[in-house]
């Protein structure tokens, strides 16, 4: 192979790869805005589904679960009053971390839960997505987050043959409730906006134009979570 | 090797029957098992492969004047990975629910031996139109195989088809696990070989 051949081959390869690179960049530039918008809309729709009555849902902050998973949490507001929180959480399951969204109301009771992602065994662990299982969580509190093998109205009934997946989901939900309790104090129906729990940093709130605590205390007409 | 003289229709027929990638050549079996746990995924994976193979064949056939034989493999790889990336980007933008389930497997199409094989043995030696039909034929055969496999796996494993409840119960849950995938592919391969040996009178298999 002569020097001339080597140059010819190299040039051929370089030109083809550069043209290919430009074509790919063009497709990327066309599709990535669409992907970005759709991901954003999907996330917002998932949050809205958790608290349909809230006027706005904002990202309040992030936390780390006891099993070292990073997750976020959100506040749903109507006007300035916080209706409740939506917490993303994880529970270590049989073959995956079960990613759950938990909507919590002003009394630290569960509104509803939604399984976002899991890789549990099809036909067994994936039953955690079933409505009969997720509906059990509604209206319950952190102290009720225990898995019982058998019928129970007070706690969470395990899926037959999938105790580990059932426990993982329940644990994840309990972590979320405990995190909220630690951050915002035990939720009660009595509003007391003037008092701020220790360690809560107002500057980390995503809510634009946040009203001062004094003003909040004046306008409460519905129960709000203690801030 | 002289240019292939088969008609477009014959190319498609061969891609589905006599040169079927999954049931006859028994290559690219990995996705045949991995994404066939339900019908929707199998269908769209087949569609993606058909699109990639056809576009790759077309591109390489049109590039024949500038294709230097010594570097044809790197160029094939660029064309294949380019088209797979385009398919991946378009699926993530336009068919998001399918894309979410298939994710990694679309990008794995770059590793399919069959796409490189068709590029090397057909597209680099034939005109654009026959090359396109060779791609369509291969893709149609692949899609047919995946659809048949996932039809049985979803129906027997979950009792549903395309997500719609058909049976109301799950006859053989194992069908949606990897074991069931191997079972389905093996049994269907045997079945199609048996049909061929009965209706053409010649001995199928032998590998």
CSV table of C-alpha atoms in Angstrom, one decimal:
chain,number,residue,atom,x,y,z
A,1,UNK,CA,0.0,0.0,0.0
A,2,UNK,CA,1.6,3.3,-1.1
A,3,UNK,CA,1.7,6.5,0.7
A,4,UNK,CA,-0.8,7.9,-1.8
A,5,UNK,CA,-3.2,5.1,-0.9
A,6,UNK,CA,-2.9,5.8,2.8
A,7,UNK,CA,-3.7,9.5,2.2
A,8,UNK,CA,-6.6,8.6,0.0
A,9,UNK,CA,-8.1,6.2,2.5
A,10,UNK,CA,-7.6,8.5,5.4
A,11,UNK,CA,-9.3,11.4,3.6
A,12,UNK,CA,-12.2,9.1,2.6
A,13,UNK,CA,-12.7,8.0,6.2
A,14,UNK,CA,-12.4,11.5,7.6
A,15,UNK,CA,-14.8,13.1,5.2
A,16,UNK,CA,-17.4,10.3,5.6
A,17,UNK,CA,-17.2,10.5,9.4
A,18,UNK,CA,-17.5,14.4,9.5
A,19,UNK,CA,-20.5,14.3,7.2
A,20,UNK,CA,-22.1,11.6,9.4
A,21,UNK,CA,-21.3,13.6,12.5
A,22,UNK,CA,-23.1,16.7,11.1
A,23,UNK,CA,-26.1,14.6,10.0
A,24,UNK,CA,-26.4,13.1,13.5
A,25,UNK,CA,-26.0,16.5,15.1
A,26,UNK,CA,-28.9,17.8,13.0
A,27,UNK,CA,-31.2,15.0,14.0
A,28,UNK,CA,-30.2,15.5,17.7
A,29,UNK,CA,-30.9,19.3,17.4
A,30,UNK,CA,-34.3,18.5,16.0
A,31,UNK,CA,-35.4,15.8,18.4
A,32,UNK,CA,-33.8,16.8,21.7
A,33,UNK,CA,-36.1,19.9,22.4
A,34,UNK,CA,-39.1,17.6,21.9
A,35,UNK,CA,-37.7,15.0,24.3
A,36,UNK,CA,-37.0,17.7,26.9
A,37,UNK,CA,-40.4,19.2,26.7
A,38,UNK,CA,-42.2,15.8,26.8
A,39,UNK,CA,-40.1,14.6,29.8
A,40,UNK,CA,-40.9,17.8,31.6
A,41,UNK,CA,-44.7,17.5,30.8
A,42,UNK,CA,-44.7,13.9,31.9
A,43,UNK,CA,-43.2,14.8,35.2
A,44,UNK,CA,-45.6,17.6,35.8
A,45,UNK,CA,-48.5,15.4,34.9
A,46,UNK,CA,-47.4,12.7,37.3
A,47,UNK,CA,-47.2,15.2,40.1
A,48,UNK,CA,-50.6,16.8,39.2
A,49,UNK,CA,-52.2,13.3,39.2
A,50,UNK,CA,-51.0,13.0,42.9
A,51,UNK,CA,-52.6,16.3,44.0
A,52,UNK,CA,-55.2,17.3,41.4
A,53,UNK,CA,-56.7,20.0,43.6
A,54,UNK,CA,-53.4,21.9,44.2
A,55,UNK,CA,-53.0,25.1,42.1
A,56,UNK,CA,-49.3,24.8,41.9
A,57,UNK,CA,-46.7,22.1,42.7
A,58,UNK,CA,-43.1,23.2,43.4
A,59,UNK,CA,-39.9,21.4,44.0
A,60,UNK,CA,-39.2,22.0,47.7
A,61,UNK,CA,-35.9,20.1,48.0
A,62,UNK,CA,-34.1,16.8,48.0
A,63,UNK,CA,-33.4,14.2,50.6
A,64,UNK,CA,-31.5,10.9,51.0
A,65,UNK,CA,-33.5,7.7,52.0
A,66,UNK,CA,-32.2,5.5,54.8
A,67,UNK,CA,-31.1,3.2,52.0
A,68,UNK,CA,-28.9,5.9,50.5
A,69,UNK,CA,-31.1,6.8,47.5
A,70,UNK,CA,-31.4,10.4,46.4
A,71,UNK,CA,-34.9,11.6,45.9
A,72,UNK,CA,-36.9,14.8,45.7
A,73,UNK,CA,-40.0,16.2,47.4
A,74,UNK,CA,-42.6,18.7,46.3
A,75,UNK,CA,-45.2,20.9,47.9
A,76,UNK,CA,-48.7,21.4,46.5
A,77,UNK,CA,-50.2,24.8,47.1
A,78,UNK,CA,-53.5,26.6,46.6
A,79,UNK,CA,-52.7,30.3,46.8
A,80,UNK,CA,-50.1,30.6,49.6
A,81,UNK,CA,-51.4,27.7,51.7
A,82,UNK,CA,-49.7,24.3,51.4
A,83,UNK,CA,-52.2,21.6,50.8
A,84,UNK,CA,-49.8,18.8,51.2
A,85,UNK,CA,-46.5,17.3,50.1
A,86,UNK,CA,-45.6,14.8,47.4
A,87,UNK,CA,-42.5,12.8,48.2
A,88,UNK,CA,-40.5,10.6,45.9
A,89,UNK,CA,-39.1,7.7,47.8
A,90,UNK,CA,-37.4,4.3,47.3
A,91,UNK,CA,-37.7,0.9,49.0
A,92,UNK,CA,-35.2,-1.9,48.5
A,93,UNK,CA,-37.2,-4.7,46.9
A,94,UNK,CA,-36.4,-8.2,45.8
A,95,UNK,CA,-34.6,-7.4,42.6
A,96,UNK,CA,-34.8,-3.7,42.4
A,97,UNK,CA,-35.4,-0.4,44.3
A,98,UNK,CA,-39.1,0.3,44.1
A,99,UNK,CA,-39.6,4.0,43.2
A,100,UNK,CA,-42.7,5.4,44.8
A,101,UNK,CA,-44.5,8.8,44.8
A,102,UNK,CA,-46.4,9.5,48.0
A,103,UNK,CA,-48.9,12.3,48.4
A,104,UNK,CA,-49.3,13.4,52.0
A,105,UNK,CA,-52.0,15.7,53.3
A,106,UNK,CA,-51.8,18.3,56.1
A,107,UNK,CA,-52.4,15.7,58.8
A,108,UNK,CA,-49.4,13.5,57.7
A,109,UNK,CA,-51.8,11.0,56.3
A,110,UNK,CA,-51.3,9.4,52.9
A,111,UNK,CA,-53.4,10.8,50.1
A,112,UNK,CA,-52.4,8.2,47.5
A,113,UNK,CA,-49.3,6.4,46.3
A,114,UNK,CA,-48.1,5.7,42.8
A,115,UNK,CA,-45.4,3.2,41.8
A,116,UNK,CA,-43.1,5.0,39.4
A,117,UNK,CA,-40.6,2.3,38.6
A,118,UNK,CA,-39.5,-1.2,39.7
A,119,UNK,CA,-37.9,-4.3,38.3
A,120,UNK,CA,-39.6,-6.9,40.6
A,121,UNK,CA,-40.5,-10.4,39.4
A,122,UNK,CA,-43.3,-10.3,36.8
A,123,UNK,CA,-46.4,-12.0,38.1
A,124,UNK,CA,-45.3,-11.8,41.7
A,125,UNK,CA,-43.5,-8.6,42.9
A,126,UNK,CA,-45.0,-6.5,40.1
A,127,UNK,CA,-48.4,-6.9,41.8
A,128,UNK,CA,-47.3,-3.9,43.9
A,129,UNK,CA,-48.7,-1.9,41.0
A,130,UNK,CA,-52.1,-3.4,41.4
A,131,UNK,CA,-54.9,-1.1,42.5
A,132,UNK,CA,-55.9,-3.3,45.5
A,133,UNK,CA,-52.4,-3.0,46.9
A,134,UNK,CA,-51.8,0.7,46.4
A,135,UNK,CA,-55.3,1.6,47.6
A,136,UNK,CA,-54.5,0.2,51.0
A,137,UNK,CA,-52.1,3.0,51.7
A,138,UNK,CA,-54.7,5.8,51.5
A,139,UNK,CA,-55.6,7.6,54.7
A,140,UNK,CA,-53.0,5.7,56.8
A,141,UNK,CA,-50.1,7.2,58.8
A,142,UNK,CA,-46.5,6.3,59.4
A,143,UNK,CA,-47.2,4.1,62.4
A,144,UNK,CA,-49.5,2.0,60.3
A,145,UNK,CA,-46.8,1.2,57.8
A,146,UNK,CA,-46.4,-2.4,58.8
A,147,UNK,CA,-46.8,-5.4,56.5
A,148,UNK,CA,-49.1,-8.2,57.7
A,149,UNK,CA,-49.4,-11.6,56.0
A,150,UNK,CA,-53.1,-11.9,56.0
A,151,UNK,CA,-56.1,-9.6,55.9
A,152,UNK,CA,-55.8,-6.3,57.7
A,153,UNK,CA,-57.5,-3.0,57.5
A,154,UNK,CA,-55.2,-1.3,59.9
A,155,UNK,CA,-51.9,-2.1,58.3
A,156,UNK,CA,-50.7,-3.2,54.9
A,157,UNK,CA,-51.7,-6.7,53.6
A,158,UNK,CA,-48.8,-8.4,51.9
A,159,UNK,CA,-49.0,-9.8,48.4
A,160,UNK,CA,-49.1,-13.6,48.5
A,161,UNK,CA,-45.6,-14.9,47.5
A,162,UNK,CA,-44.2,-11.3,47.3
A,163,UNK,CA,-43.6,-10.3,50.9
A,164,UNK,CA,-40.3,-8.7,50.2
A,165,UNK,CA,-41.7,-6.5,47.4
A,166,UNK,CA,-44.7,-5.6,49.7
A,167,UNK,CA,-42.3,-4.7,52.5
A,168,UNK,CA,-40.1,-2.6,50.2
A,169,UNK,CA,-43.0,-0.5,49.1
A,170,UNK,CA,-44.3,-0.1,52.6
A,171,UNK,CA,-40.8,0.8,53.9
A,172,UNK,CA,-40.3,3.4,51.2
A,173,UNK,CA,-43.6,5.0,52.1
A,174,UNK,CA,-42.7,5.0,55.8
A,175,UNK,CA,-39.3,6.6,55.1
A,176,UNK,CA,-41.1,9.4,53.2
A,177,UNK,CA,-43.6,10.0,56.1
A,178,UNK,CA,-40.8,10.0,58.6
A,179,UNK,CA,-38.8,12.5,56.6
A,180,UNK,CA,-41.7,14.9,56.4
A,181,UNK,CA,-42.3,14.5,60.2
A,182,UNK,CA,-38.6,15.3,60.9
A,183,UNK,CA,-38.6,18.3,58.6
A,184,UNK,CA,-41.9,19.9,59.4
A,185,UNK,CA,-42.9,18.5,62.7
A,186,UNK,CA,-45.9,16.4,63.6
A,187,UNK,CA,-48.7,17.7,61.3
A,188,UNK,CA,-51.9,18.8,63.0
A,189,UNK,CA,-55.0,20.4,61.8
A,190,UNK,CA,-54.3,23.5,63.8
A,191,UNK,CA,-52.5,26.0,61.7
A,192,UNK,CA,-49.6,27.9,63.3
A,193,UNK,CA,-47.7,29.7,60.6
A,194,UNK,CA,-45.7,32.0,62.9
A,195,UNK,CA,-43.5,29.2,64.3
A,196,UNK,CA,-40.8,27.7,62.1
A,197,UNK,CA,-39.3,24.3,62.9
A,198,UNK,CA,-35.6,24.3,63.6
A,199,UNK,CA,-33.3,23.9,60.7
A,200,UNK,CA,-35.8,24.7,58.0
A,201,UNK,CA,-34.3,27.0,55.5
A,202,UNK,CA,-36.7,29.4,53.8
A,203,UNK,CA,-34.3,30.2,51.1
A,204,UNK,CA,-34.5,26.6,49.7
A,205,UNK,CA,-38.2,26.9,49.0
A,206,UNK,CA,-39.1,27.0,45.4
A,207,UNK,CA,-42.1,29.2,45.8
A,208,UNK,CA,-41.6,32.5,44.2
A,209,UNK,CA,-42.8,35.6,46.1
A,210,UNK,CA,-43.3,33.7,49.3
A,211,UNK,CA,-45.5,35.6,51.8
A,212,UNK,CA,-44.0,36.4,55.2
A,213,UNK,CA,-44.9,34.2,58.1
A,214,UNK,CA,-46.9,37.0,59.6
A,215,UNK,CA,-49.1,37.5,56.6
A,216,UNK,CA,-49.6,33.7,56.4
A,217,UNK,CA,-50.9,33.6,59.9
A,218,UNK,CA,-53.5,36.3,59.1
A,219,UNK,CA,-55.1,34.7,56.1
A,220,UNK,CA,-55.5,31.1,57.1
A,221,UNK,CA,-59.0,29.8,56.4
A,222,UNK,CA,-58.1,26.1,56.0
A,223,UNK,CA,-55.7,23.8,57.8
A,224,UNK,CA,-52.2,24.1,56.6
A,225,UNK,CA,-49.0,22.2,57.4
A,226,UNK,CA,-46.9,23.8,60.1
A,227,UNK,CA,-44.1,25.8,58.5
B,1,UNK,CA,-19.7,-12.1,-6.7
B,2,UNK,CA,-22.1,-10.9,-9.3
B,3,UNK,CA,-25.0,-8.6,-8.4
B,4,UNK,CA,-28.0,-10.4,-7.0
B,5,UNK,CA,-30.7,-10.9,-9.6
B,6,UNK,CA,-33.7,-11.7,-7.5
B,7,UNK,CA,-36.9,-9.6,-7.9
B,8,UNK,CA,-38.0,-7.3,-5.2
B,9,UNK,CA,-40.9,-9.6,-4.3
B,10,UNK,CA,-38.5,-12.6,-4.1
B,11,UNK,CA,-36.2,-10.6,-1.9
B,12,UNK,CA,-39.0,-9.9,0.6
B,13,UNK,CA,-40.2,-13.5,0.5
B,14,UNK,CA,-36.7,-14.9,1.1
B,15,UNK,CA,-36.3,-12.5,4.0
B,16,UNK,CA,-39.4,-13.8,5.7
B,17,UNK,CA,-39.2,-17.5,4.8
B,18,UNK,CA,-35.9,-19.1,3.6
B,19,UNK,CA,-33.5,-16.6,5.1
B,20,UNK,CA,-35.4,-15.7,8.2
B,21,UNK,CA,-32.9,-14.2,10.6
B,22,UNK,CA,-34.4,-15.7,13.8
B,23,UNK,CA,-35.9,-19.0,12.7
B,24,UNK,CA,-33.5,-20.0,9.9
B,25,UNK,CA,-30.2,-18.2,10.5
B,26,UNK,CA,-30.6,-18.3,14.3
B,27,UNK,CA,-28.7,-15.1,14.8
B,28,UNK,CA,-29.6,-11.9,16.8
B,29,UNK,CA,-31.6,-14.2,19.1
B,30,UNK,CA,-30.8,-11.9,22.1
B,31,UNK,CA,-33.5,-9.3,21.3
B,32,UNK,CA,-35.8,-12.1,20.1
B,33,UNK,CA,-35.9,-13.3,23.7
B,34,UNK,CA,-35.4,-10.0,25.6
B,35,UNK,CA,-38.1,-7.7,24.0
B,36,UNK,CA,-40.8,-10.3,23.2
B,37,UNK,CA,-42.4,-10.5,26.6
B,38,UNK,CA,-45.3,-8.6,25.1
B,39,UNK,CA,-46.7,-8.0,21.6
B,40,UNK,CA,-46.4,-4.2,21.5
B,41,UNK,CA,-42.7,-4.3,22.3
B,42,UNK,CA,-42.0,-7.2,19.8
B,43,UNK,CA,-43.8,-5.3,17.0
B,44,UNK,CA,-42.0,-2.0,17.5
B,45,UNK,CA,-38.6,-3.7,17.9
B,46,UNK,CA,-39.3,-5.5,14.6
B,47,UNK,CA,-40.3,-2.2,13.0
B,48,UNK,CA,-37.1,-0.5,14.3
B,49,UNK,CA,-34.9,-3.2,12.9
B,50,UNK,CA,-36.7,-3.1,9.5
B,51,UNK,CA,-36.2,0.7,9.4
B,52,UNK,CA,-32.5,0.5,10.3
B,53,UNK,CA,-31.7,-2.4,7.9
B,54,UNK,CA,-33.5,-0.7,5.0
B,55,UNK,CA,-31.9,2.7,5.6
B,56,UNK,CA,-28.4,1.2,6.1
B,57,UNK,CA,-28.8,-0.9,2.9
B,58,UNK,CA,-29.9,2.2,0.9
B,59,UNK,CA,-27.2,4.4,2.3
B,60,UNK,CA,-24.4,2.0,1.6
B,61,UNK,CA,-25.7,1.1,-1.8
B,62,UNK,CA,-25.7,4.8,-2.7
B,63,UNK,CA,-22.2,5.2,-1.2
B,64,UNK,CA,-20.7,2.6,-3.4
B,65,UNK,CA,-18.8,5.1,-5.6
B,66,UNK,CA,-16.9,6.5,-2.6
B,67,UNK,CA,-16.6,3.1,-0.7
B,68,UNK,CA,-12.9,2.2,-0.5
B,69,UNK,CA,-12.8,-1.6,0.0
B,70,UNK,CA,-10.0,-1.5,2.6
B,71,UNK,CA,-12.0,0.7,5.0
B,72,UNK,CA,-15.5,-0.6,4.2
B,73,UNK,CA,-16.0,-2.1,7.7
B,74,UNK,CA,-15.5,1.2,9.6
B,75,UNK,CA,-17.7,2.9,7.2
B,76,UNK,CA,-20.4,0.2,7.6
B,77,UNK,CA,-20.2,0.7,11.3
B,78,UNK,CA,-20.6,4.4,11.0
B,79,UNK,CA,-23.6,4.1,8.8
B,80,UNK,CA,-25.2,1.4,11.1
B,81,UNK,CA,-24.6,3.3,14.4
B,82,UNK,CA,-25.7,6.5,12.8
B,83,UNK,CA,-29.0,5.1,11.7
B,84,UNK,CA,-29.6,3.3,15.0
B,85,UNK,CA,-28.9,6.6,16.8
B,86,UNK,CA,-31.4,8.4,14.6
B,87,UNK,CA,-34.0,5.7,15.3
B,88,UNK,CA,-33.3,5.9,19.0
B,89,UNK,CA,-33.7,9.7,19.1
B,90,UNK,CA,-36.8,9.6,17.0
B,91,UNK,CA,-38.4,6.9,19.2
B,92,UNK,CA,-37.6,8.8,22.4
B,93,UNK,CA,-39.2,11.9,20.9
B,94,UNK,CA,-42.3,10.3,19.3
B,95,UNK,CA,-43.2,7.0,20.8
B,96,UNK,CA,-42.2,7.5,24.4
B,97,UNK,CA,-44.2,4.7,26.1
B,98,UNK,CA,-42.7,2.1,23.8
B,99,UNK,CA,-39.3,3.6,24.1
B,100,UNK,CA,-39.4,3.5,27.9
B,101,UNK,CA,-40.0,-0.2,27.9
B,102,UNK,CA,-37.4,-1.0,25.2
B,103,UNK,CA,-34.7,1.6,26.1
B,104,UNK,CA,-31.4,-0.2,25.9
B,105,UNK,CA,-32.4,-2.7,23.3
B,106,UNK,CA,-32.8,-0.1,20.5
B,107,UNK,CA,-29.2,1.0,20.9
B,108,UNK,CA,-28.1,-2.7,20.9
B,109,UNK,CA,-29.3,-3.0,17.3
B,110,UNK,CA,-25.8,-1.7,16.4
B,111,UNK,CA,-24.4,-5.1,17.4
B,112,UNK,CA,-26.7,-7.2,15.2
B,113,UNK,CA,-24.5,-9.4,13.0
B,114,UNK,CA,-27.3,-9.6,10.5
B,115,UNK,CA,-27.3,-5.9,9.7
B,116,UNK,CA,-23.6,-5.9,9.0
B,117,UNK,CA,-23.9,-9.1,7.0
B,118,UNK,CA,-26.6,-7.7,4.7
B,119,UNK,CA,-24.6,-4.5,4.2
B,120,UNK,CA,-21.5,-6.4,3.3
B,121,UNK,CA,-23.0,-9.2,1.1
B,122,UNK,CA,-25.8,-7.3,-0.5
B,123,UNK,CA,-25.8,-3.5,-0.3
B,124,UNK,CA,-22.2,-2.9,-1.1
B,125,UNK,CA,-22.6,-4.9,-4.3
B,126,UNK,CA,-26.1,-4.0,-5.6
B,127,UNK,CA,-28.1,-1.0,-6.7
B,128,UNK,CA,-30.2,1.1,-4.4
B,129,UNK,CA,-33.7,-0.3,-5.1
B,130,UNK,CA,-32.8,-4.0,-4.7
B,131,UNK,CA,-30.8,-3.1,-1.6
B,132,UNK,CA,-33.8,-1.4,-0.1
B,133,UNK,CA,-35.9,-4.4,-0.8
B,134,UNK,CA,-33.3,-6.7,0.7
B,135,UNK,CA,-33.5,-4.6,3.8
B,136,UNK,CA,-37.3,-4.6,3.8
B,137,UNK,CA,-37.3,-8.4,3.4
B,138,UNK,CA,-34.9,-8.9,6.3
B,139,UNK,CA,-36.8,-6.5,8.5
B,140,UNK,CA,-40.1,-8.1,7.6
B,141,UNK,CA,-38.8,-11.6,8.5
B,142,UNK,CA,-37.4,-10.2,11.8
B,143,UNK,CA,-40.7,-8.5,12.6
B,144,UNK,CA,-42.7,-11.6,11.7
B,145,UNK,CA,-40.5,-13.7,14.0
B,146,UNK,CA,-40.7,-11.2,16.9
B,147,UNK,CA,-44.5,-10.8,16.5
B,148,UNK,CA,-45.1,-14.5,16.5
B,149,UNK,CA,-42.9,-15.1,19.5
B,150,UNK,CA,-44.3,-12.2,21.5
B,151,UNK,CA,-47.9,-13.2,20.6
B,152,UNK,CA,-47.5,-16.5,22.3
B,153,UNK,CA,-45.4,-15.2,25.2
B,154,UNK,CA,-47.9,-12.5,26.1
B,155,UNK,CA,-51.0,-14.6,25.5
B,156,UNK,CA,-49.7,-17.6,27.6
B,157,UNK,CA,-47.7,-15.6,30.1
B,158,UNK,CA,-50.1,-12.8,30.9
B,159,UNK,CA,-53.4,-13.7,29.3
B,160,UNK,CA,-53.4,-10.4,27.4
B,161,UNK,CA,-52.6,-9.2,23.9
B,162,UNK,CA,-51.3,-5.7,23.2
B,163,UNK,CA,-52.2,-4.9,26.8
B,164,UNK,CA,-55.8,-5.9,26.4
B,165,UNK,CA,-57.1,-8.7,28.7
B,166,UNK,CA,-58.1,-11.7,26.5
B,167,UNK,CA,-58.0,-14.8,28.6
B,168,UNK,CA,-58.7,-13.4,32.1
B,169,UNK,CA,-56.1,-15.6,33.7
B,170,UNK,CA,-52.4,-16.5,33.2
B,171,UNK,CA,-51.9,-20.0,31.8
B,172,UNK,CA,-48.1,-20.2,32.0
B,173,UNK,CA,-46.5,-17.3,33.8
B,174,UNK,CA,-43.1,-18.6,33.0
B,175,UNK,CA,-43.5,-17.6,29.4
B,176,UNK,CA,-42.8,-14.0,30.2
B,177,UNK,CA,-39.6,-14.9,32.0
B,178,UNK,CA,-36.4,-15.6,30.1
B,179,UNK,CA,-36.9,-19.3,30.3
B,180,UNK,CA,-40.2,-18.9,28.5
B,181,UNK,CA,-38.4,-16.9,25.9
B,182,UNK,CA,-36.0,-19.7,25.1
B,183,UNK,CA,-38.8,-22.2,25.1
B,184,UNK,CA,-40.9,-20.1,22.7
B,185,UNK,CA,-38.0,-19.5,20.2
B,186,UNK,CA,-36.9,-23.1,20.2
B,187,UNK,CA,-40.4,-24.6,19.8
B,188,UNK,CA,-41.4,-22.1,17.1
B,189,UNK,CA,-38.1,-22.8,15.2
B,190,UNK,CA,-38.9,-26.5,15.3
B,191,UNK,CA,-42.4,-25.9,14.2
B,192,UNK,CA,-41.5,-23.8,11.2
B,193,UNK,CA,-38.8,-26.3,10.2
B,194,UNK,CA,-41.4,-29.1,10.4
B,195,UNK,CA,-43.8,-27.1,8.2
B,196,UNK,CA,-41.0,-26.6,5.7
B,197,UNK,CA,-40.0,-30.2,5.6
B,198,UNK,CA,-43.6,-31.3,5.1
B,199,UNK,CA,-44.5,-29.0,2.3
B,200,UNK,CA,-41.3,-28.8,0.3
B,201,UNK,CA,-40.2,-32.4,0.7
B,202,UNK,CA,-36.6,-31.5,1.5
B,203,UNK,CA,-34.8,-32.0,4.7
B,204,UNK,CA,-34.7,-28.8,6.8
B,205,UNK,CA,-32.2,-28.0,9.5
B,206,UNK,CA,-29.1,-30.1,9.7
B,207,UNK,CA,-27.2,-27.5,11.8
